[in-house]
């Protein structure tokens, strides 16, 4: 009988970003007080699970989200650059709130191809590196569970990849809220489905305050 393994893909908690910067891969963007509480909710939700391998993106917000879970498990955090945020040509810009902020005429050329997408790292590349990271996490935790703290777009693209769905999508329709958990289930090496949880659902800020690149 094949070993049943689960890889939990966790999105980090809320970031302290009063300037509404699309921070992408920029350093020194840390969790807000609310984000730390979200991280504790993730730890409460998963701390009793059979997690034997814990991984996080190198960005501070992911490392901070992973720390309460590491404490609950008595585990160390392995850093994997393959689960970092997607590259984005809007990185560092103050784009305002919501998708309309990207529609300034100066941004039109970057938005010419939403299927690739033209403004950042190709979805196919995000899928490739996330599949590799998930495969390694699955192998490290075979017969148990692994947790991987990443970012919204990489988690969502990984889910689409394993579900065999097209990558082009409306970012507003991603089922991947702050501190959410997308759990990929495997029988041996074979994908067997996913489950989804939002342990910090009651802490989520108003969706109108969202700035992309999280």
Short mmCIF file of C-alpha atoms in Angstrom, two decimals:
data_model
loop_
_atom_site.label_atom_id
_atom_site.label_comp_id
_atom_site.label_asym_id
_atom_site.label_seq_id
_atom_site.Cartn_x
_atom_site.Cartn_y
_atom_site.Cartn_z
CA UNK A 1 0.00 0.00 0.00
CA UNK A 2 1.38 3.43 -0.97
CA UNK A 3 2.29 5.87 1.78
CA UNK A 4 -0.19 8.69 2.26
CA UNK A 5 1.58 12.05 2.45
CA UNK A 6 0.20 15.57 2.74
CA UNK A 7 2.01 18.78 1.82
CA UNK A 8 0.39 21.87 3.34
CA UNK A 9 0.99 25.05 1.32
CA UNK A 10 0.53 28.01 3.66
CA UNK A 11 0.22 31.63 2.64
CA UNK A 12 1.89 34.05 5.06
CA UNK A 13 -0.05 36.44 7.31
CA UNK A 14 -0.79 40.12 6.82
CA UNK A 15 2.20 42.38 6.13
CA UNK A 16 2.80 45.81 7.66
CA UNK A 17 2.54 47.90 4.50
CA UNK A 18 0.92 51.28 5.20
CA UNK A 19 2.40 52.75 2.02
CA UNK A 20 0.56 50.22 -0.19
CA UNK A 21 3.78 49.21 -1.95
CA UNK A 22 3.69 46.17 -4.18
CA UNK A 23 6.55 44.59 -2.27
CA UNK A 24 7.01 41.36 -4.22
CA UNK A 25 10.47 40.02 -3.33
CA UNK A 26 11.70 43.18 -1.63
CA UNK A 27 13.34 42.62 1.77
CA UNK A 28 12.29 44.09 5.11
CA UNK A 29 8.54 43.73 4.73
CA UNK A 30 7.48 42.15 8.00
CA UNK A 31 4.23 40.85 9.45
CA UNK A 32 1.90 43.33 11.09
CA UNK A 33 0.57 42.67 14.59
CA UNK A 34 -2.48 41.12 12.93
CA UNK A 35 -0.19 39.04 10.72
CA UNK A 36 1.54 37.61 13.79
CA UNK A 37 -1.85 36.64 15.20
CA UNK A 38 -2.67 34.96 11.89
CA UNK A 39 0.59 33.00 12.14
CA UNK A 40 -0.41 31.83 15.60
CA UNK A 41 -3.76 30.68 14.20
CA UNK A 42 -1.92 28.56 11.63
CA UNK A 43 0.19 27.06 14.41
CA UNK A 44 -2.92 26.30 16.46
CA UNK A 45 -4.54 24.67 13.43
CA UNK A 46 -1.59 22.50 12.40
CA UNK A 47 0.47 22.19 15.58
CA UNK A 48 -1.05 18.82 16.47
CA UNK A 49 -0.55 17.32 13.01
CA UNK A 50 2.05 14.76 12.04
CA UNK A 51 4.30 17.34 10.36
CA UNK A 52 7.88 16.14 10.07
CA UNK A 53 9.26 18.70 7.60
CA UNK A 54 8.81 22.48 7.67
CA UNK A 55 9.87 24.79 4.83
CA UNK A 56 9.53 28.53 4.23
CA UNK A 57 10.29 31.08 1.55
CA UNK A 58 13.37 33.18 2.35
CA UNK A 59 11.29 36.37 2.62
CA UNK A 60 10.79 37.71 6.14
CA UNK A 61 7.00 37.51 6.13
CA UNK A 62 7.11 33.79 5.32
CA UNK A 63 9.80 33.06 7.90
CA UNK A 64 7.81 34.92 10.56
CA UNK A 65 4.65 33.02 9.66
CA UNK A 66 6.48 29.71 9.94
CA UNK A 67 8.04 30.45 13.34
CA UNK A 68 5.01 29.80 15.61
CA UNK A 69 4.42 26.51 13.82
CA UNK A 70 8.09 25.59 14.23
CA UNK A 71 7.79 26.35 17.94
CA UNK A 72 4.63 24.24 18.27
CA UNK A 73 6.23 21.31 16.46
CA UNK A 74 9.68 21.64 18.01
CA UNK A 75 10.96 21.78 14.43
CA UNK A 76 13.53 23.81 12.53
CA UNK A 77 12.62 25.83 9.44
CA UNK A 78 14.31 24.87 6.18
CA UNK A 79 14.53 27.77 3.72
CA UNK A 80 13.69 26.99 0.09
CA UNK A 81 14.10 29.77 -2.50
CA UNK A 82 11.89 27.83 -4.91
CA UNK A 83 8.79 28.82 -2.92
CA UNK A 84 9.55 32.57 -3.00
CA UNK A 85 7.06 35.13 -4.30
CA UNK A 86 6.73 35.40 -8.08
CA UNK A 87 8.87 37.98 -9.86
CA UNK A 88 6.89 41.11 -10.77
CA UNK A 89 7.85 44.18 -12.81
CA UNK A 90 5.55 46.33 -10.63
CA UNK A 91 7.69 45.48 -7.58
CA UNK A 92 8.50 48.50 -5.45
CA UNK A 93 5.83 50.68 -7.01
CA UNK A 94 3.04 52.34 -5.06
CA UNK A 95 0.11 51.14 -7.11
CA UNK A 96 -2.75 51.98 -4.77
CA UNK A 97 -5.60 49.67 -3.86
CA UNK A 98 -7.40 47.19 -6.08
CA UNK A 99 -6.98 46.14 -9.73
CA UNK A 100 -7.95 49.56 -11.14
CA UNK A 101 -4.67 50.93 -9.79
CA UNK A 102 -2.81 48.99 -12.50
CA UNK A 103 -4.75 50.56 -15.38
CA UNK A 104 -2.74 53.79 -15.63
CA UNK A 105 -1.72 54.27 -19.31
CA UNK A 106 1.92 53.95 -18.32
CA UNK A 107 1.24 50.36 -17.25
CA UNK A 108 -0.62 49.19 -20.34
CA UNK A 109 2.44 47.68 -22.06
CA UNK A 110 3.20 45.55 -19.01
CA UNK A 111 -0.41 44.31 -18.99
CA UNK A 112 -0.47 43.30 -22.67
CA UNK A 113 -0.48 39.53 -22.05
CA UNK A 114 -2.35 38.31 -18.95
CA UNK A 115 -1.88 34.67 -19.96
CA UNK A 116 1.92 34.57 -19.59
CA UNK A 117 1.83 37.07 -17.73
CA UNK A 118 3.75 39.93 -19.37
CA UNK A 119 4.28 41.82 -16.08
CA UNK A 120 6.29 39.15 -14.31
CA UNK A 121 7.60 35.62 -13.92
CA UNK A 122 5.84 33.22 -16.31
CA UNK A 123 3.19 31.05 -14.67
CA UNK A 124 4.87 28.02 -16.21
CA UNK A 125 8.10 28.81 -14.36
CA UNK A 126 6.28 29.34 -11.07
CA UNK A 127 4.55 25.98 -11.58
CA UNK A 128 7.84 24.23 -12.37
CA UNK A 129 9.66 25.43 -9.27
CA UNK A 130 6.67 24.86 -6.99
CA UNK A 131 6.19 21.31 -8.31
CA UNK A 132 9.86 20.61 -7.59
CA UNK A 133 9.62 22.06 -4.08
CA UNK A 134 6.45 20.10 -3.33
CA UNK A 135 8.03 16.88 -4.62
CA UNK A 136 11.05 17.36 -2.37
CA UNK A 137 8.85 18.20 0.63
CA UNK A 138 6.71 15.13 -0.05
CA UNK A 139 9.80 12.93 -0.19
CA UNK A 140 11.21 14.42 3.03
CA UNK A 141 7.93 13.76 4.86
CA UNK A 142 6.89 10.54 3.12
CA UNK A 143 4.14 8.81 5.08
CA UNK A 144 3.67 11.94 7.21
CA UNK A 145 3.02 15.64 6.52
CA UNK A 146 5.08 18.60 5.38
CA UNK A 147 4.32 22.32 5.70
CA UNK A 148 5.55 24.92 3.21
CA UNK A 149 5.05 28.64 3.90
CA UNK A 150 4.91 30.56 0.65
CA UNK A 151 2.95 33.33 -1.06
CA UNK A 152 -0.43 33.70 -2.73
CA UNK A 153 0.49 33.37 -6.40
CA UNK A 154 2.92 30.44 -6.01
CA UNK A 155 0.42 28.56 -3.83
CA UNK A 156 -2.42 29.19 -6.27
CA UNK A 157 -0.38 28.22 -9.34
CA UNK A 158 0.78 25.04 -7.58
CA UNK A 159 -2.83 24.11 -6.91
CA UNK A 160 -3.81 24.79 -10.54
CA UNK A 161 -0.84 22.72 -11.72
CA UNK A 162 -1.73 19.68 -9.64
CA UNK A 163 -5.40 20.02 -10.58
CA UNK A 164 -4.46 20.13 -14.28
CA UNK A 165 -6.16 23.50 -14.76
CA UNK A 166 -5.14 26.45 -16.93
CA UNK A 167 -2.90 29.03 -15.30
CA UNK A 168 -4.51 32.19 -16.72
CA UNK A 169 -6.94 33.57 -14.13
CA UNK A 170 -8.43 36.63 -12.48
CA UNK A 171 -6.33 37.30 -9.33
CA UNK A 172 -9.49 38.38 -7.50
CA UNK A 173 -10.78 34.81 -7.78
CA UNK A 174 -7.85 33.03 -6.12
CA UNK A 175 -8.96 30.87 -3.21
CA UNK A 176 -5.89 31.68 -1.14
CA UNK A 177 -6.52 34.21 1.62
CA UNK A 178 -3.93 35.40 4.13
CA UNK A 179 -2.73 32.56 6.40
CA UNK A 180 -4.78 30.03 4.43
CA UNK A 181 -3.74 26.40 4.09
CA UNK A 182 -3.97 24.54 0.77
CA UNK A 183 -3.26 20.89 1.55
CA UNK A 184 -2.10 18.64 -1.29
CA UNK A 185 -2.69 14.94 -0.63
CA UNK A 186 -0.64 12.15 -2.23
CA UNK A 187 -0.84 8.37 -2.39
CA UNK A 188 2.79 7.52 -2.89
CA UNK A 189 3.89 9.94 -5.61
CA UNK A 190 0.39 10.24 -7.10
CA UNK A 191 -1.67 13.35 -6.48
CA UNK A 192 -4.92 12.40 -4.73
CA UNK A 193 -6.66 15.76 -4.24
CA UNK A 194 -6.59 18.83 -2.03
CA UNK A 195 -8.34 20.40 0.92
CA UNK A 196 -8.46 24.03 1.97
CA UNK A 197 -8.72 25.81 5.32
CA UNK A 198 -8.77 29.40 6.56
CA UNK A 199 -7.85 29.30 10.27
CA UNK A 200 -7.63 33.11 10.37
CA UNK A 201 -10.82 33.81 8.41
CA UNK A 202 -12.28 36.07 11.10
CA UNK A 203 -9.10 38.18 11.12
CA UNK A 204 -9.03 38.95 7.40
CA UNK A 205 -9.00 42.67 6.57
CA UNK A 206 -11.53 44.17 4.20
CA UNK A 207 -10.76 42.94 0.66
CA UNK A 208 -10.73 46.53 -0.55
CA UNK A 209 -7.44 47.04 1.26
CA UNK A 210 -5.63 44.38 -0.74
CA UNK A 211 -2.39 45.24 -2.50
CA UNK A 212 -1.00 42.62 -4.87
CA UNK A 213 2.33 40.87 -4.59
CA UNK A 214 1.65 39.02 -1.37
#
